[in-house]
XYZ file of C-alpha atoms in Angstrom:
543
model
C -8.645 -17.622 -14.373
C -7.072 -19.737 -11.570
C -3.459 -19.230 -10.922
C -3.616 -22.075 -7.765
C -2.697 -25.482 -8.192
C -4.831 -28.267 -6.542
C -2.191 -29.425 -3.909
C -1.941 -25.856 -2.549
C -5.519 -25.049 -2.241
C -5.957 -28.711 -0.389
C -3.192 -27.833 1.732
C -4.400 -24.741 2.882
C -7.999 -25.810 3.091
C -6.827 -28.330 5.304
C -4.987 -26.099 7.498
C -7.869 -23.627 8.031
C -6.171 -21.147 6.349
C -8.583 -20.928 3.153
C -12.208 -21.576 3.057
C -14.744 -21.328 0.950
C -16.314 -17.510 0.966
C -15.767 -14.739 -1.543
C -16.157 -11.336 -1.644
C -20.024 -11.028 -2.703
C -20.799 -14.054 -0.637
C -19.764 -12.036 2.098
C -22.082 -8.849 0.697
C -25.610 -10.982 0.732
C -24.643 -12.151 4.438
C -24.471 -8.438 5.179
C -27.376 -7.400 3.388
C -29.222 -10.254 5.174
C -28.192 -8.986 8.630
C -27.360 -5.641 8.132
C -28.941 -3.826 5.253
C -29.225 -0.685 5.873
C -26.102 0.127 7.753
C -23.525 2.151 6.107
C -21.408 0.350 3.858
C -19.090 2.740 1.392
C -19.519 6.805 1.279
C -17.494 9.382 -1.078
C -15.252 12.355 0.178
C -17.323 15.051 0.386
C -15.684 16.996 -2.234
C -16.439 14.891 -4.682
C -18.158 17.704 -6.509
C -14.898 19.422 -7.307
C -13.249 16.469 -7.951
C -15.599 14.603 -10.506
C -18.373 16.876 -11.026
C -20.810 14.435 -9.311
C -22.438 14.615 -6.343
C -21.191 12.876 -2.847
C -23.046 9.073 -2.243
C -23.335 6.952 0.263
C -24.439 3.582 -0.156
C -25.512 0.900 2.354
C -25.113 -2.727 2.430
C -28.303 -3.627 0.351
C -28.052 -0.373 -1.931
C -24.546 -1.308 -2.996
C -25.583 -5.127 -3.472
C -27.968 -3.723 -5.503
C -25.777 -1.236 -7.774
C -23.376 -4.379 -7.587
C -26.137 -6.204 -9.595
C -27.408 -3.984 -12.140
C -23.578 -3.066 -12.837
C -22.874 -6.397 -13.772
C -26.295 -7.107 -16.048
C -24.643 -3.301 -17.757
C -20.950 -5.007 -18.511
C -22.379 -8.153 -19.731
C -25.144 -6.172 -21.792
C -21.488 -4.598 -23.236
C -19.933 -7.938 -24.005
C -17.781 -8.731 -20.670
C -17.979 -12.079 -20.157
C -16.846 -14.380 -17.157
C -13.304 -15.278 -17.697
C -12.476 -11.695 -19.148
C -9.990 -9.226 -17.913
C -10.963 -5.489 -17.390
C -8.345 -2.552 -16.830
C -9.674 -0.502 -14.877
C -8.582 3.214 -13.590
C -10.951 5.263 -11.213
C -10.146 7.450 -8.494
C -11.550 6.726 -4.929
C -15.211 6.963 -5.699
C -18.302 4.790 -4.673
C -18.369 3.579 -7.710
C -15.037 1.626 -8.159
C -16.078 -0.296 -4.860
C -19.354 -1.441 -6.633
C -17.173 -2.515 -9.773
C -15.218 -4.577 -7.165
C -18.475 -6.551 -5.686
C -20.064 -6.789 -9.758
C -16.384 -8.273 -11.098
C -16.579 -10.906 -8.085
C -20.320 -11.954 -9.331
C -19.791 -12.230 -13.036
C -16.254 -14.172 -12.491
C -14.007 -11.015 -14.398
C -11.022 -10.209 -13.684
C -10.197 -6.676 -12.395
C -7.430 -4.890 -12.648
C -6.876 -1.551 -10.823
C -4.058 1.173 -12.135
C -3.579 4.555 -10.657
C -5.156 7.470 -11.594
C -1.572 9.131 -12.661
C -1.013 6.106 -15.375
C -0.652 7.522 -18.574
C -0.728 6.437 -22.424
C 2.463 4.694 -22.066
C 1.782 2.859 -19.109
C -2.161 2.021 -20.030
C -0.973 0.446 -23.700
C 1.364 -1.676 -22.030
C -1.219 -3.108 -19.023
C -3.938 -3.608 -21.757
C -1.646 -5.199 -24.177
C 0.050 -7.292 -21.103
C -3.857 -8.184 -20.080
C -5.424 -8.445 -23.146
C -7.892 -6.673 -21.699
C -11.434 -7.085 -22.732
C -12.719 -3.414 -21.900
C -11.669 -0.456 -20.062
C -13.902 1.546 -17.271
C -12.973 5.238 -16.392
C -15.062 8.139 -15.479
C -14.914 11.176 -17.736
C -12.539 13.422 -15.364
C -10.811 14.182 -12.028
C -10.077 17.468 -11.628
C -8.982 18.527 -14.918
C -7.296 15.525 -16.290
C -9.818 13.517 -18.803
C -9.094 10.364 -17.760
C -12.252 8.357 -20.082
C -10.688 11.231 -22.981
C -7.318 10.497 -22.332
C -7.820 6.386 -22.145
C -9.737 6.119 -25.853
C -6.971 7.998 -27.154
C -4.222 5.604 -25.854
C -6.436 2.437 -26.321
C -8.235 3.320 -29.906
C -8.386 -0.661 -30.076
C -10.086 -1.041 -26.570
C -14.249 -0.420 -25.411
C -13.593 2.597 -22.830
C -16.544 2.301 -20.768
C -17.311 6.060 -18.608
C -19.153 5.878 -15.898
C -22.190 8.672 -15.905
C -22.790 7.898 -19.941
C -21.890 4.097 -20.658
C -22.600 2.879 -17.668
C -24.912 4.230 -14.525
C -25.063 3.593 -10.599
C -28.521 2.684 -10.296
C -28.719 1.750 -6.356
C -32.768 0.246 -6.733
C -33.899 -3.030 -6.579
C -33.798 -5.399 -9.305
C -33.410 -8.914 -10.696
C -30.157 -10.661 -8.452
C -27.620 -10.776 -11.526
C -27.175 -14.930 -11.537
C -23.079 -15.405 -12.445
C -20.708 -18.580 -11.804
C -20.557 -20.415 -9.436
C -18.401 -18.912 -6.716
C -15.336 -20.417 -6.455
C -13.066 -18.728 -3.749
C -9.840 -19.555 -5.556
C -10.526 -17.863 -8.614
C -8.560 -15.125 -9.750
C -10.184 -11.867 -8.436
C -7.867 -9.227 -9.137
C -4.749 -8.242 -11.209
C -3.037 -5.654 -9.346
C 0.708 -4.303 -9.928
C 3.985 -3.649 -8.463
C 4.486 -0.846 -7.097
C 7.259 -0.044 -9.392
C 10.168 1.456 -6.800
C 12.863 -0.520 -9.158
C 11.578 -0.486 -12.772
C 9.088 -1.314 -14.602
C 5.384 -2.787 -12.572
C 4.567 -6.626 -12.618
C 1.180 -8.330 -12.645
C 0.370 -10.204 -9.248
C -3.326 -12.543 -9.313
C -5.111 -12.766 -6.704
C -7.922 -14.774 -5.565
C -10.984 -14.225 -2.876
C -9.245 -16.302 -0.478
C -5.873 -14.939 -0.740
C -7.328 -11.413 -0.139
C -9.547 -12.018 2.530
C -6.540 -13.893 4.400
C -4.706 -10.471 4.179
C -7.794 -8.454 5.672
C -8.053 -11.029 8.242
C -4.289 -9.495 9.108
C -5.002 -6.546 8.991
C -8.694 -6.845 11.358
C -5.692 -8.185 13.718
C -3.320 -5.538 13.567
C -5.860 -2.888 13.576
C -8.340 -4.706 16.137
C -11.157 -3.688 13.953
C -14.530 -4.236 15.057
C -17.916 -4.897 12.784
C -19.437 -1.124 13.738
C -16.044 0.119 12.863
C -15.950 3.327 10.201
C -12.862 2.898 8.225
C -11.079 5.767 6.331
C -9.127 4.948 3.501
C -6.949 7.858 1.997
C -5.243 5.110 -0.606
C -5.748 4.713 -3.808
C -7.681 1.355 -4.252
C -5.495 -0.356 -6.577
C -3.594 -2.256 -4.221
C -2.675 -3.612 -1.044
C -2.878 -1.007 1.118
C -6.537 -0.126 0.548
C -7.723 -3.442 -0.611
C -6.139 -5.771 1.940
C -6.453 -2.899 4.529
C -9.876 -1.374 4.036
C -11.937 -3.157 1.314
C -11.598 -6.605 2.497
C -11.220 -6.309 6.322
C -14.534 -4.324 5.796
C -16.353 -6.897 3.753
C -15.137 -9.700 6.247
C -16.791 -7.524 8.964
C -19.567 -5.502 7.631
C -18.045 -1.961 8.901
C -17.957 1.099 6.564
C -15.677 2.600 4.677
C -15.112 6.630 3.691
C -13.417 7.479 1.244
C -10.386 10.003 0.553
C -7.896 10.405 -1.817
C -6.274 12.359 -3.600
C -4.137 13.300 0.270
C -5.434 16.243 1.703
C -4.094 16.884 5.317
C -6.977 19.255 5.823
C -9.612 17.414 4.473
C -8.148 14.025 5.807
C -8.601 15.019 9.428
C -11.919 16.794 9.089
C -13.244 13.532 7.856
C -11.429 11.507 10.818
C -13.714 14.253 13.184
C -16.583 14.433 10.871
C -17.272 10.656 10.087
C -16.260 9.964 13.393
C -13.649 7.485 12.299
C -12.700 4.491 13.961
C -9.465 3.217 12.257
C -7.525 5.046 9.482
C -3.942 4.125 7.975
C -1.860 7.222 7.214
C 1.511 7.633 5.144
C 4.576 8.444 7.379
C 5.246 11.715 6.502
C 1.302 12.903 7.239
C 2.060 11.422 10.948
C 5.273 12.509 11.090
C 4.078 16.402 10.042
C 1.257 15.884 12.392
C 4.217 15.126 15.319
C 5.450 18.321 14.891
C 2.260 20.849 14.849
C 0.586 19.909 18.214
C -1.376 22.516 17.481
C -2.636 21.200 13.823
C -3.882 17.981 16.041
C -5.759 20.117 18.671
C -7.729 21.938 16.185
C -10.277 18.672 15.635
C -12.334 16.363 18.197
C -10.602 13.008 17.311
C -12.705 10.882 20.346
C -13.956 7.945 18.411
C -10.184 7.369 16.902
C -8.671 4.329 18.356
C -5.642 3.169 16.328
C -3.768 4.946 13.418
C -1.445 2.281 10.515
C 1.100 3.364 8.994
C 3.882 1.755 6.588
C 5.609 1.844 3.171
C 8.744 2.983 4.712
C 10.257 3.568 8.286
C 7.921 5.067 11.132
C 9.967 7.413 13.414
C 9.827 6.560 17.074
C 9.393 10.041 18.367
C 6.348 10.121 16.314
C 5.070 7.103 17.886
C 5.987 8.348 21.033
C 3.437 11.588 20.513
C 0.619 10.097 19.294
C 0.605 7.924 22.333
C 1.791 9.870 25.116
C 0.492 13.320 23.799
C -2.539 12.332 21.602
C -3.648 9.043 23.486
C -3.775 7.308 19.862
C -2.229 3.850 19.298
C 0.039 3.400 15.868
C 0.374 0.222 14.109
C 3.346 -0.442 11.675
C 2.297 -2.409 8.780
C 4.730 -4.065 6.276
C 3.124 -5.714 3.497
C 2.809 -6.076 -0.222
C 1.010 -6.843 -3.493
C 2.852 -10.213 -3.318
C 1.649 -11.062 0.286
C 4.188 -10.053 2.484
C 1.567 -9.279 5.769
C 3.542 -8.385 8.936
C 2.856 -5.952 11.906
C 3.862 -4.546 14.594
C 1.657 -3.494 17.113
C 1.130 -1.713 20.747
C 0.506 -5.629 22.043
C 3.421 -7.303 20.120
C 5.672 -4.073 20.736
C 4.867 -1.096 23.792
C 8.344 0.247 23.215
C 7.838 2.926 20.490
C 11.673 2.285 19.428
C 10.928 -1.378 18.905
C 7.449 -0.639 16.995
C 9.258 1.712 15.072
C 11.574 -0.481 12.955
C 10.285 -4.449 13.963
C 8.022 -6.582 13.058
C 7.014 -9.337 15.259
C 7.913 -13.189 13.403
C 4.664 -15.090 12.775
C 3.924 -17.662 15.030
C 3.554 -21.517 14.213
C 0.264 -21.965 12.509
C -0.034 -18.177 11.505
C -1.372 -17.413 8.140
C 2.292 -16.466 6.629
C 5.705 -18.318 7.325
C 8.529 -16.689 6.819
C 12.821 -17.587 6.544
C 15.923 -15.373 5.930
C 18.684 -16.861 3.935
C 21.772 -15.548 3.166
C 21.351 -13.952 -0.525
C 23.797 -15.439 -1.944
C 24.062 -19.054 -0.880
C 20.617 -19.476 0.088
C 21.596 -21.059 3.260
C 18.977 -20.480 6.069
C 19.808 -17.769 8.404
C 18.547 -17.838 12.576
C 21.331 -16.583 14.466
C 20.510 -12.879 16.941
C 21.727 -10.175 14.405
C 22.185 -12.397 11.290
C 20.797 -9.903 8.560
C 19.441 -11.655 4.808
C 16.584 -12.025 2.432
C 13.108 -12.537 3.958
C 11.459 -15.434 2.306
C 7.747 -15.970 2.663
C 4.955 -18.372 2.290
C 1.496 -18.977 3.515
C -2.147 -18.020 2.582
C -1.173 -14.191 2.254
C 0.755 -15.430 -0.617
C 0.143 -15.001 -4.501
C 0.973 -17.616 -6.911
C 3.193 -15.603 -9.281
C 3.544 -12.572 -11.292
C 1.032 -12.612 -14.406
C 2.965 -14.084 -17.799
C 6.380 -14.067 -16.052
C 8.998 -16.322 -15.684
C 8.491 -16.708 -12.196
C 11.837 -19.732 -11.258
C 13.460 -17.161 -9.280
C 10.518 -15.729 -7.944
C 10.179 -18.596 -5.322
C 12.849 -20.551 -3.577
C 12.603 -24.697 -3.892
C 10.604 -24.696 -1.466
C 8.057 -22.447 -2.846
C 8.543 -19.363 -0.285
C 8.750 -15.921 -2.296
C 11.894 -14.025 -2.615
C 10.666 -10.722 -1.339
C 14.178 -8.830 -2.002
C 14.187 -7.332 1.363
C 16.767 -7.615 3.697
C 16.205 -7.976 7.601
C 17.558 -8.491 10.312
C 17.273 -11.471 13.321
C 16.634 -9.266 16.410
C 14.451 -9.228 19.990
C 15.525 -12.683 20.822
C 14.653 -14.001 17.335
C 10.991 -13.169 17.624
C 11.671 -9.915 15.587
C 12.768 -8.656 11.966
C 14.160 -5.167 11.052
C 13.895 -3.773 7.539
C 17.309 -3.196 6.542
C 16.307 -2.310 2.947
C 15.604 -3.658 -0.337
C 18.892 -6.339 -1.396
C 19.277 -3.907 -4.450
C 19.195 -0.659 -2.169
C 22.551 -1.624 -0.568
C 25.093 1.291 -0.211
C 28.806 -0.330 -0.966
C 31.043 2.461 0.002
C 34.384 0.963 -0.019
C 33.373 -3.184 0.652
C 31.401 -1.675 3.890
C 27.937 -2.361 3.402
C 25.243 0.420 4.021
C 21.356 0.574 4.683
C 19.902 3.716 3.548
C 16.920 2.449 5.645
C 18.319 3.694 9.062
C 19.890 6.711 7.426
C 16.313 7.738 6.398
C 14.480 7.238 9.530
C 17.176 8.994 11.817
C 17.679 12.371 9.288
C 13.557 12.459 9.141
C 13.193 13.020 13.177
C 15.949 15.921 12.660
C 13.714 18.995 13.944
C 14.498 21.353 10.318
C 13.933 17.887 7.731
C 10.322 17.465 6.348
C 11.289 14.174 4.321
C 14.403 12.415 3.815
C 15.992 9.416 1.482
C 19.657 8.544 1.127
C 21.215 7.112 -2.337
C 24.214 6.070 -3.423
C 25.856 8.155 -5.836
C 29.761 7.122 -7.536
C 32.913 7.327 -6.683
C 36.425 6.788 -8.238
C 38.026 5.266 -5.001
C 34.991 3.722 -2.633
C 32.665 2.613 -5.617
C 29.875 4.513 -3.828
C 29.006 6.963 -1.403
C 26.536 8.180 0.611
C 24.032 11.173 -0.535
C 21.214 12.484 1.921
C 17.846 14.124 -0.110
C 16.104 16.046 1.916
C 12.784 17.863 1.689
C 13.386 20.817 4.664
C 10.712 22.030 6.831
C 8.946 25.277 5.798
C 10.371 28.503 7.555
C 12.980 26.405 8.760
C 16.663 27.172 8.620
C 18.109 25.163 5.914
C 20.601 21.723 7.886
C 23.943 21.896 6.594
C 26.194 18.788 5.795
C 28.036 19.349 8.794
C 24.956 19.130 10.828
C 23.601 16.538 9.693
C 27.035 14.862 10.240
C 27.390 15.474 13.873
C 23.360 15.122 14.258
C 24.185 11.334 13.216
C 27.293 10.924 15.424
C 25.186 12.148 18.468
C 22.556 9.103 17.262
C 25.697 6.660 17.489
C 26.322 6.367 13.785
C 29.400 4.992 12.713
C 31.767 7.530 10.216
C 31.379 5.437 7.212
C 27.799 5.531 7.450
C 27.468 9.309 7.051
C 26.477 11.348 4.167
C 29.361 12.698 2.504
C 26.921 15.094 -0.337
C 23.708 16.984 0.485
C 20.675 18.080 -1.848
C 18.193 19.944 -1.068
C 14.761 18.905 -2.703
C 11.373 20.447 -3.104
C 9.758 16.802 -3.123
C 10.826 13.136 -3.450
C 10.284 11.406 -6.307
C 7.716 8.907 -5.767
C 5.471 6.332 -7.498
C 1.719 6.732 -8.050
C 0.987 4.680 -4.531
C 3.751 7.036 -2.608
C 6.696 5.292 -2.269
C 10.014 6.956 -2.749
C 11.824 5.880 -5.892
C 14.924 5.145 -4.458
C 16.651 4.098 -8.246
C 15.595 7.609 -9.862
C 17.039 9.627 -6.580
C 19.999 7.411 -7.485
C 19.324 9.050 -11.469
C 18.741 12.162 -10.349
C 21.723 12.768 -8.329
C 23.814 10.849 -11.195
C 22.918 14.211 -13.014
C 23.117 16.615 -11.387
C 26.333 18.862 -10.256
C 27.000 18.116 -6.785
C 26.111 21.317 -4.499
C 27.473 22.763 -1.168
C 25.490 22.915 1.318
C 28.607 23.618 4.379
């Protein structure tokens, strides 16, 4: 499968921007020059997790899985060309399915671990997916079990009885010719408004994302990486997998999030670079003594990113903790900004901005005014952020994709920013569809988040809108409270945003208290079924 047309690829060959390596191309010049260095290694409670023993795997031993994996899924009748679905947790072995896919010429595609039957018929149909790999359990959901049953149609290959990890050497498995601009990958949406889309990807679109984020994160080839995402999509892909094969550093493993765990392995492994969800740092902020229990030394810089960082969280890492934090905005699509100690010292600025690429960066971006499409540049103007470059996918997978791009071929991501530091800066102001309308005054629930989060008694937080007879909408603030922590009121966390400088209209006028957010399988708060959920339930006091 290639999704590129000729025209682009030339263009962006010519510009430097694309060349001509792949994924496994870059695995033999690593085992050439570094064979046995570290290359991938498992959580070490894998045991409880999968009932299989911990690995770790250097460069030649997972070239060498890589191989015979391949030889095992052609020996099972996938072919170059096909499609696999695949759904694994973080284990050793989904990294070596990523390196066999690139050297047969499959394509892979990666869904969470908390998919079900519903969601797995419709990829596979969608795909027409050749074969299925899963491994018999994690924890006590049977995922192999669980996918047969769904997919009675489809070959569910298990790993540990259909197919095996055999790390010794063997005959060099001989696929395609590579080709850096075929399809590599399948991945989908994240699924914060409805239901997920298909985005292709190709070796040279990926490895121009981890060549963003090796920038952002200043990453280093004896780097040890730890990735606590779920490699499905961008964030562990185009932040560990790829800046890691472009480089030849290591990568542990984690997932599924455990705060304890998570920072043993940052001591333990001695890790280098990590990327962290916001509310991990932001819990971490608060319990100075949590971060003093562990020897973090050989930590340099900590991402961070799927929603708003807090700037007094910034502020303590640095000051207190002597770690840098990078802001990362990107997505399955391509969208590959950052903001980091360099581009922004101010924590306030890192916080909520992301620096605008320069002229003959990898991604170009625009905002244009949603509705007439007319470019936007003026200090303050706020719009849609358009973007194109060699971040950039093609389309989404058998979708009518006119309205995806603009005439000019830039994306429509659906987010709105906002012109700011001199025009050399965007804010996230929210996704175009997230827009509170209380009344004709127009409301990001962006800000709202960030500033109720840094309140001293809120864990987590996430506005929605929720109806009303005379404004159209108003504004409802979900909040997770701290543990042991006296419950906020409505009227605090009124005149909490008044003493930020919030303007009335902007406040919360109803208050729920929540044991957790709803969020998708990759994290993100889902905005739309807050906006569900509050649609039905009774409104409650909390004066």
């Amino acid at each position: 499968m290639k999704t590129t047309p000729e025209n682009r690829i030339e263009a962006l060959t010519t510009a430097g921007l694309w060349g001509g390596q792949t994924l496994h191309g870059l695995l033999a010049e690593h085992v050439s020059s570094r064979p046995h260095d570290l290359a991938v290694k498992d959580q070490p409670n894998r045991q409880a997790l999968t009932g299989h023993d911990p690995l770790g795997l250097t460069w030649l031993a997972l070239d060498n899985a890589s191989h015979s994996l391949a030889y095992q899924l052609s020996a099972s009748g996938v072919a170059e060309g096909d499609t696999i679905l695949v759904q694994l947790p973080n284990i050793a072995e989904l990294v070596v399915l990523y390196y066999a896919v690139a050297k047969m010429g499959v394509v892979v595609s990666p869904v969470p671990v908390q998919y079900g039957a519903h969601e797995l018929r419709m990829l596979a149909g969608a795909l027409q997916a050749k074969s299925m790999i899963s491994i018999e359990r994690l924890r006590e959901a049977p995922l192999a079990a669980a996918a047969r049953e769904a997919l009675p149609e489809l070959a569910v290959l298990e790993f540990g009885r259909d197919l095996q990890l055999e790390t010794s050497s063997g005959e060099p498995f001989a696929g395609p010719a590579a080709d850096p601009d075929r399809t590599l990958s399948i991945c989908w949406t994240s699924g914060t408004t409805g239901t997920p889309k298909g985005v292709p990807r190709s070796h040279n679109m990926w490895l121009a994302t981890g060549r963003t984020s090796i920038a952002a994160g200043s990453m280093q080839p004896d780097d040890v990486l730890l990735n606590p995402f779920p490699l499905v999509n961008m964030a562990a892909l185009g932040g560990f997998l790829f800046p890691a094969a472009i480089l030849g550093a290591a990568i542990v493993l984690h997932h599924p999030l455990d705060p304890g765990l998570y920072l043993s392995q940052l001591q333990d492994e001695r890790i280098t670079f990590t990327i962290a969800p916001p509310p991990l740092l932001n819990q971490l902020a608060k319990a100075p003594a949590m971060w003093s229990q562990f020897d973090f030394t050989s930590l340099r810089r900590i991402g961070s990113g799927s929603a708003p960082l807090a700037p007094s969280m910034i502020a303590t890492f640095e000051q207190d903790y002597g770690k840098q934090i990078v802001n990362f905005y990107g997505s399955n699509e391509g969208i590959s900004l950052f903001s980091t100690p360099e581009d922004a010292v101010d924590p306030q600025v890192r916080a909520s901005m992301f620096r605008r690429p320069d002229q003959g960066a990898l991604i170009e971006t625009r905002v244009v005014d949603p509705d007439t499409g007319e470019e936007l540049t003026a200090e303050g103007a706020r719009g849609e952020l358009l973007i194109s470059g060699a971040t950039v996918f093609d389309g989404y997978f058998h979708h009518d994709n006119r309205d995806v791009f603009d005439p000019s071929g830039f994306f429509r991501t659906g987010d709105l920013v906002e012109i700011c530091g001199g025009g050399q800066f965007y804010r996230i102001a929210g996704r175009s569809k997230d827009i509170i309308n209380r009344g004709g005054m127009k409301i990001s629930p962006v800000e709202l988040d960030v500033a109720l989060e840094q309140h001293p008694a809120v864990m987590e937080a996430a506005v929605c809108a929720y109806s009303d007879e005379r404004l159209g909408e108003k504004v409802c603030a979900c909040l997770v409270p701290q543990p042991d922590a006296e419950q906020p009121t409505l009227a605090a966390l009124q005149q909490y945003l008044l003493e930020q400088g919030f303007a009335k209209f902007k406040l919360p006028e109803r208050l729920e208290l929540l044991q957790q957010l709803p969020r998708n399988p990759l994290g993100k708060v889902q905005r739309f079924a807050l906006q569900e959920q509050m649609a039905n339930t009774q409104e409650h006091s909390h004066e």
